[in-house]
Amino acid sequence: MRIFIYEQKKLYRFPVIWFIFVLFLSFNVFTIYGMVGNSDFRENIEAVYDVITGKKTGGEYYDFYEQYKKDYSDIYINFNMNEIKNMKEDMSKFYPSGSYKEFIDNNYKKLQKRVEEIIASNDTDADFYPGDSFQIHGKLYKFLSQCIIEMMLIMCFSVLYLMDFERINRTEDIVFSSSTGRKNMWIKWCAGIFNGLVFSVILIVAGLTLFFTYVPMKGLMDVPISSYMVMESSGILEYPFISFVRLTIRQELILNIVTAFLIVLLAGVIAGAVHIFVNNSYISMICIAAGFVGLMWFGLTIQRADWIKTFACMNPAVLWLCCGRWFIENDMAVSFNWSEFWNLGVWGIMAVLLGMCGMRCFKKKDI
């Protein structure tokens, strides 16, 4: 524990980590203000919030809100997820066959069952900010997506700085000359991950606090995300968010935050595993960045309509890209229940095994 605390102090005394942290914090404030903090947006959203909560029952905003509900009230009439699947197949020329087709079809049958449950439970028309007009859901998860990148960067920096400290200061031959000294690499790794998580918590809590300061959500956090009022346009097709299990705005946000931290934790494990083999923080960071971009490119460019497409998309980079559509029907290749956790679970196991293998090699390394 004494060494663990010492490693933390070592990082906290490094000015660059604080510069990066303050830079990200400032950028988040600027981003949130640009999305929901300007005076015109706040005036409009506060007026609509008064209509939603019943404080206003007449006037321009009341008429706008009632007309919006009327325009979208029939979205669930004859709504069928199988038709959505067929349209997506035609639009992307994605025509699976064999066992893969059975897999896709079965997933969309389950989603259609969810649609029927949504209609039966009257979750279709819960009051919320008009999706296409205010895009609260999209803006919230656009910020979260940005925050995840920041958290991954600060996580990787924390881990790599501590694990590469001895090489940078040319004290490797002293610290790692014994088996006891080499065990300190585990402590450095864990201390880096711990500090990366601490900085990440502050970033996301500060950002969400500011976001919800500008966007009143009292009484709206328990609104089902499948309400047509939450629905936002996502390109050519526009239809409600169909989640694999019933989710409210609050539950979806909690699940997304948990997923975000699992991605960041995975980044810390991968950063440490890569560094053990590379033994250079600069090259390690380049390798991690190149791998992230490469995984994203691989998942998006594969055009095959078979199992390879799903395997290619089941990686952390594509998962990050889909932020805002987690636990919701999205790309057909990954639209199955809890695919996000399966994705992170498999990659987490691989990262841990890689790290354990690297540590075994490091303990035998001639320094």
Coordinates of C-alpha atoms in Angstrom, one line a residue:
M1 CA 0.0 0.0 0.0
R2 CA 2.9 2.4 0.8
I3 CA 4.3 2.0 -2.7
F4 CA 0.8 2.3 -4.2
I5 CA 0.4 5.7 -2.5
Y6 CA 3.9 6.8 -3.5
E7 CA 3.1 6.0 -7.1
Q8 CA -0.1 8.1 -6.9
K9 CA 1.8 11.1 -5.5
K10 CA 4.3 10.7 -8.3
L11 CA 1.6 11.2 -10.8
Y12 CA -0.2 14.0 -8.9
R13 CA 3.1 15.9 -8.8
F14 CA 3.5 15.8 -12.6
P15 CA 2.2 19.1 -14.0
V16 CA 1.3 17.7 -17.5
I17 CA -1.4 15.5 -16.1
W18 CA -3.1 18.5 -14.5
F19 CA -2.7 20.5 -17.7
I20 CA -4.5 17.7 -19.7
F21 CA -7.2 17.4 -17.0
V22 CA -7.9 21.1 -16.9
L23 CA -7.9 21.3 -20.7
F24 CA -10.5 18.5 -21.0
L25 CA -12.6 20.0 -18.2
S26 CA -12.6 23.4 -19.9
F27 CA -13.4 21.9 -23.3
N28 CA -16.3 20.0 -21.8
V29 CA -17.7 23.3 -20.4
F30 CA -17.3 24.9 -23.8
T31 CA -19.0 22.0 -25.5
I32 CA -22.0 21.8 -23.1
Y33 CA -22.5 25.6 -23.2
G34 CA -22.5 25.4 -27.0
M35 CA -25.1 22.6 -27.0
V36 CA -27.5 23.6 -24.3
G37 CA -26.2 26.7 -22.5
N38 CA -26.9 29.6 -24.8
S39 CA -29.7 32.0 -23.8
D40 CA -32.1 31.2 -26.7
F41 CA -31.9 27.4 -26.1
R42 CA -32.4 27.9 -22.3
E43 CA -35.4 30.2 -22.9
N44 CA -37.1 27.7 -25.2
I45 CA -36.4 24.6 -23.1
E46 CA -37.6 26.2 -19.9
A47 CA -40.8 27.3 -21.6
V48 CA -41.4 23.8 -22.9
Y49 CA -40.5 22.3 -19.5
D50 CA -43.3 24.4 -17.9
V51 CA -45.7 23.0 -20.5
I52 CA -44.6 19.4 -19.8
T53 CA -45.0 19.8 -16.0
G54 CA -48.3 21.5 -16.3
K55 CA -47.2 25.0 -15.2
K56 CA -48.4 26.4 -18.6
T57 CA -51.6 25.4 -20.2
G58 CA -51.8 27.9 -23.0
G59 CA -49.8 30.1 -25.3
E60 CA -47.3 29.6 -28.1
Y61 CA -45.2 26.9 -26.6
Y62 CA -48.3 25.0 -25.4
D63 CA -49.7 25.0 -28.9
F64 CA -46.4 23.9 -30.4
Y65 CA -46.1 21.0 -27.9
E66 CA -49.6 19.8 -28.5
Q67 CA -49.2 20.0 -32.2
Y68 CA -45.9 18.0 -32.0
K69 CA -47.6 15.3 -30.0
K70 CA -50.4 15.2 -32.6
D71 CA -48.0 14.9 -35.5
Y72 CA -46.2 11.9 -34.0
S73 CA -48.9 10.2 -32.0
D74 CA -49.6 7.6 -34.7
I75 CA -45.9 6.4 -35.0
Y76 CA -46.6 3.1 -33.2
I77 CA -49.7 2.3 -35.3
N78 CA -48.8 -0.8 -37.4
F79 CA -45.1 -0.3 -36.4
N80 CA -43.2 -3.4 -37.1
M81 CA -39.5 -4.1 -36.5
N82 CA -39.3 -6.8 -39.2
E83 CA -40.2 -4.1 -41.7
I84 CA -37.4 -1.9 -40.3
K85 CA -35.0 -4.9 -40.7
N86 CA -36.1 -5.4 -44.3
M87 CA -35.7 -1.7 -45.2
K88 CA -32.2 -1.6 -43.6
E89 CA -31.3 -4.7 -45.6
D90 CA -32.4 -3.1 -48.9
M91 CA -30.7 0.3 -48.1
S92 CA -27.3 -1.3 -47.2
K93 CA -27.5 -4.3 -49.6
F94 CA -27.1 -6.5 -46.5
Y95 CA -28.7 -9.9 -47.2
P96 CA -27.7 -12.5 -44.6
S97 CA -28.3 -16.2 -45.2
G98 CA -28.1 -19.5 -43.4
S99 CA -27.5 -19.5 -39.6
Y100 CA -26.6 -15.8 -39.7
K101 CA -30.0 -14.9 -41.2
E102 CA -31.7 -17.0 -38.5
F103 CA -29.6 -15.0 -35.9
I104 CA -30.6 -11.6 -37.3
D105 CA -34.3 -12.7 -37.8
N106 CA -34.5 -14.0 -34.3
N107 CA -33.1 -10.8 -32.8
Y108 CA -35.7 -8.7 -34.7
K109 CA -38.5 -11.0 -33.6
K110 CA -37.5 -10.3 -30.0
L111 CA -37.5 -6.6 -30.8
Q112 CA -40.9 -6.8 -32.3
K113 CA -42.1 -8.5 -29.1
R114 CA -40.7 -5.5 -27.2
V115 CA -42.7 -3.2 -29.5
E116 CA -45.8 -5.0 -28.5
E117 CA -44.9 -4.8 -24.8
I118 CA -44.2 -1.0 -25.2
I119 CA -47.7 -0.5 -26.8
A120 CA -49.4 -2.6 -24.1
S121 CA -47.7 -0.8 -21.3
N122 CA -48.6 2.7 -22.6
D123 CA -44.9 3.7 -22.7
T124 CA -45.5 5.1 -26.2
D125 CA -46.6 8.7 -25.3
A126 CA -44.9 9.8 -22.1
D127 CA -44.2 13.5 -22.0
F128 CA -40.6 14.6 -22.8
Y129 CA -38.8 17.4 -24.7
P130 CA -39.8 17.0 -28.4
G131 CA -37.0 14.9 -29.8
D132 CA -36.6 16.4 -33.2
S133 CA -36.8 19.9 -31.9
F134 CA -34.5 19.8 -28.9
Q135 CA -32.5 16.5 -29.4
I136 CA -31.7 16.2 -25.7
H137 CA -31.0 12.5 -26.0
G138 CA -28.5 13.0 -28.9
K139 CA -26.8 16.0 -27.2
L140 CA -26.4 14.1 -23.9
Y141 CA -24.7 11.1 -25.6
K142 CA -22.7 13.2 -27.9
F143 CA -21.1 14.7 -24.8
L144 CA -20.7 11.3 -23.3
S145 CA -19.0 10.1 -26.4
Q146 CA -16.6 13.0 -26.3
C147 CA -16.0 12.4 -22.6
I148 CA -15.1 8.7 -23.2
I149 CA -12.3 9.7 -25.5
E150 CA -11.0 12.2 -22.9
M151 CA -11.2 9.6 -20.2
M152 CA -9.4 7.0 -22.3
L153 CA -6.6 9.4 -23.1
I154 CA -6.1 10.5 -19.5
M155 CA -6.3 6.8 -18.4
C156 CA -3.6 5.7 -20.9
F157 CA -1.4 8.7 -20.0
S158 CA -1.7 7.9 -16.3
V159 CA -0.8 4.2 -16.8
L160 CA 2.0 4.7 -19.3
Y161 CA 3.6 7.5 -17.3
L162 CA 3.9 5.5 -14.2
M163 CA 5.0 2.2 -15.9
D164 CA 7.6 4.0 -18.0
F165 CA 8.9 6.2 -15.2
E166 CA 11.9 4.1 -14.5
R167 CA 13.0 3.9 -18.1
I168 CA 12.6 7.6 -18.6
N169 CA 14.7 8.3 -15.4
R170 CA 17.2 5.5 -16.2
T171 CA 16.6 3.7 -13.0
E172 CA 15.5 0.4 -14.5
D173 CA 18.6 -1.5 -13.6
I174 CA 18.2 -0.5 -9.9
V175 CA 14.4 -0.9 -9.4
F176 CA 13.9 -4.0 -11.5
S177 CA 17.1 -5.9 -10.7
S178 CA 15.2 -8.2 -8.2
S179 CA 12.0 -10.1 -8.4
T180 CA 10.6 -7.9 -5.6
G181 CA 11.4 -4.8 -7.6
R182 CA 9.7 -6.2 -10.7
K183 CA 6.5 -6.8 -8.8
N184 CA 6.3 -3.1 -8.5
M185 CA 5.3 -3.0 -12.1
W186 CA 1.9 -4.5 -11.0
I187 CA 1.6 -1.7 -8.5
K188 CA 2.4 1.0 -11.0
W189 CA -0.2 -0.5 -13.4
C190 CA -2.9 -0.5 -10.7
A191 CA -2.0 3.0 -9.5
G192 CA -2.2 4.3 -13.0
I193 CA -5.6 2.7 -13.5
F194 CA -6.9 4.0 -10.2
N195 CA -5.8 7.5 -10.9
G196 CA -7.2 7.4 -14.4
L197 CA -10.6 6.4 -13.0
V198 CA -10.4 9.2 -10.4
F199 CA -9.9 11.8 -13.1
S200 CA -12.6 10.2 -15.2
V201 CA -15.1 10.4 -12.4
I202 CA -14.5 14.1 -12.0
L203 CA -14.7 14.7 -15.7
I204 CA -18.0 12.9 -16.2
V205 CA -19.7 14.1 -12.9
A206 CA -18.7 17.7 -13.6
G207 CA -20.0 17.5 -17.2
L208 CA -23.3 15.9 -16.4
T209 CA -23.9 18.3 -13.5
L210 CA -23.5 21.2 -15.8
F211 CA -25.6 19.6 -18.6
F212 CA -28.5 19.0 -16.2
T213 CA -28.2 22.5 -14.8
Y214 CA -29.1 23.8 -18.2
V215 CA -31.6 21.1 -19.0
P216 CA -34.3 20.7 -16.3
M217 CA -35.0 17.0 -15.8
K218 CA -36.9 16.9 -12.5
G219 CA -39.8 14.5 -13.1
L220 CA -38.5 13.4 -16.5
M221 CA -35.8 10.9 -15.5
D222 CA -38.4 8.1 -15.3
V223 CA -39.8 8.6 -18.8
P224 CA -39.4 5.5 -20.9
I225 CA -36.9 6.0 -23.7
S226 CA -39.3 4.3 -26.2
S227 CA -41.8 7.2 -25.9
Y228 CA -42.2 8.8 -29.3
M229 CA -41.5 12.2 -27.6
V230 CA -37.9 11.0 -27.0
M231 CA -37.5 9.8 -30.6
E232 CA -35.0 11.7 -32.8
S233 CA -34.2 11.5 -36.5
S234 CA -31.2 9.2 -37.3
G235 CA -30.9 9.8 -41.0
I236 CA -33.4 8.5 -43.6
L237 CA -35.3 6.3 -41.1
E238 CA -37.1 7.8 -38.1
Y239 CA -38.6 5.6 -35.5
P240 CA -38.6 5.3 -31.7
F241 CA -35.7 4.0 -29.6
I242 CA -36.6 0.3 -29.1
S243 CA -34.5 -1.0 -26.2
F244 CA -34.1 -4.7 -25.6
V245 CA -35.5 -4.4 -22.1
R246 CA -37.6 -1.6 -20.7
L247 CA -35.5 1.4 -19.9
T248 CA -36.2 4.8 -18.5
I249 CA -34.0 7.9 -19.2
R250 CA -32.4 7.4 -15.8
Q251 CA -31.8 3.6 -16.3
E252 CA -30.3 4.2 -19.8
L253 CA -28.0 6.9 -18.5
I254 CA -26.8 4.7 -15.6
L255 CA -26.1 1.8 -18.0
N256 CA -24.3 4.1 -20.4
I257 CA -22.1 5.5 -17.7
V258 CA -21.3 2.0 -16.5
T259 CA -20.4 1.0 -20.1
A260 CA -18.3 4.1 -20.5
F261 CA -16.2 3.3 -17.4
L262 CA -15.8 -0.3 -18.5
I263 CA -14.4 1.0 -21.8
V264 CA -12.0 3.3 -19.9
L265 CA -11.0 0.5 -17.6
L266 CA -10.3 -1.7 -20.6
A267 CA -8.2 1.1 -22.1
G268 CA -6.1 1.1 -18.9
V269 CA -5.6 -2.7 -19.0
I270 CA -4.7 -2.6 -22.7
A271 CA -2.3 0.3 -22.2
G272 CA -0.4 -1.5 -19.5
A273 CA -0.3 -4.8 -21.5
V274 CA 1.0 -3.1 -24.6
H275 CA 3.7 -1.2 -22.6
I276 CA 5.0 -4.3 -21.0
F277 CA 5.9 -5.6 -24.5
V278 CA 6.9 -2.3 -26.0
N279 CA 8.7 -0.7 -23.0
N280 CA 8.2 2.8 -24.3
S281 CA 5.3 5.0 -23.4
Y282 CA 5.4 7.1 -26.6
I283 CA 5.4 4.0 -28.9
S284 CA 2.8 2.4 -26.7
M285 CA 0.5 5.3 -27.1
I286 CA 0.9 5.3 -30.9
C287 CA 0.2 1.6 -31.0
I288 CA -3.0 2.0 -28.9
A289 CA -4.2 4.9 -31.1
A290 CA -3.4 3.1 -34.3
G291 CA -5.1 -0.1 -33.0
F292 CA -8.3 1.9 -32.0
V293 CA -8.6 3.5 -35.4
G294 CA -7.8 0.2 -37.1
L295 CA -10.5 -1.6 -35.2
M296 CA -13.0 1.1 -36.1
W297 CA -12.0 1.0 -39.8
F298 CA -12.2 -2.8 -39.9
G299 CA -15.6 -2.9 -38.3
L300 CA -17.1 -0.2 -40.6
T301 CA -15.6 -1.3 -43.9
I302 CA -16.4 -5.1 -43.7
Q303 CA -19.4 -5.5 -46.1
R304 CA -19.9 -9.2 -45.7
A305 CA -23.4 -10.3 -44.6
D306 CA -22.2 -13.2 -42.4
W307 CA -20.8 -13.9 -39.0
I308 CA -17.6 -12.1 -39.9
K309 CA -19.5 -8.8 -39.9
T310 CA -20.7 -9.3 -36.3
F311 CA -17.2 -10.4 -35.1
A312 CA -15.6 -7.3 -36.8
C313 CA -18.1 -5.0 -35.1
M314 CA -17.7 -6.5 -31.7
N315 CA -14.8 -4.4 -30.6
P316 CA -14.4 -1.4 -28.3
A317 CA -13.7 1.2 -31.1
V318 CA -17.0 0.4 -32.9
L319 CA -18.8 0.3 -29.5
W320 CA -17.6 3.8 -28.7
L321 CA -18.8 5.0 -32.1
C322 CA -22.3 3.7 -31.3
C323 CA -22.5 5.7 -28.1
G324 CA -26.1 6.9 -27.8
R325 CA -27.5 3.7 -29.3
W326 CA -26.2 1.3 -26.6
F327 CA -28.9 -1.1 -25.4
I328 CA -31.1 0.1 -28.3
E329 CA -31.7 -1.4 -31.7
N330 CA -29.0 -0.1 -34.0
D331 CA -26.8 -1.9 -36.6
M332 CA -28.2 -5.2 -37.5
A333 CA -24.9 -7.0 -36.9
V334 CA -24.9 -6.1 -33.2
S335 CA -28.5 -5.7 -32.4
F336 CA -28.9 -8.4 -29.8
N337 CA -29.5 -8.2 -26.0
W338 CA -26.5 -7.0 -23.9
S339 CA -24.1 -7.1 -26.9
E340 CA -22.2 -4.2 -25.3
F341 CA -21.3 -6.3 -22.2
W342 CA -20.4 -9.3 -24.3
N343 CA -18.1 -7.1 -26.4
L344 CA -16.3 -5.7 -23.3
G345 CA -16.3 -9.0 -21.6
V346 CA -14.5 -10.8 -24.4
W347 CA -12.0 -8.0 -24.9
G348 CA -11.4 -7.7 -21.2
I349 CA -10.5 -11.3 -20.9
M350 CA -8.1 -11.0 -23.9
A351 CA -6.5 -7.9 -22.4
V352 CA -6.0 -9.5 -19.0
L353 CA -4.5 -12.6 -20.5
L354 CA -2.2 -10.5 -22.6
G355 CA -1.1 -8.5 -19.5
M356 CA -0.5 -11.7 -17.5
C357 CA 1.6 -13.2 -20.3
G358 CA 3.5 -9.9 -20.6
M359 CA 4.2 -9.9 -16.8
R360 CA 5.5 -13.4 -16.9
C361 CA 7.9 -12.4 -19.7
F362 CA 8.9 -9.3 -17.8
K363 CA 9.8 -11.2 -14.7
K364 CA 12.2 -13.3 -16.7
K365 CA 13.6 -10.4 -18.8
D366 CA 17.3 -9.7 -18.5
I367 CA 17.7 -6.1 -17.4

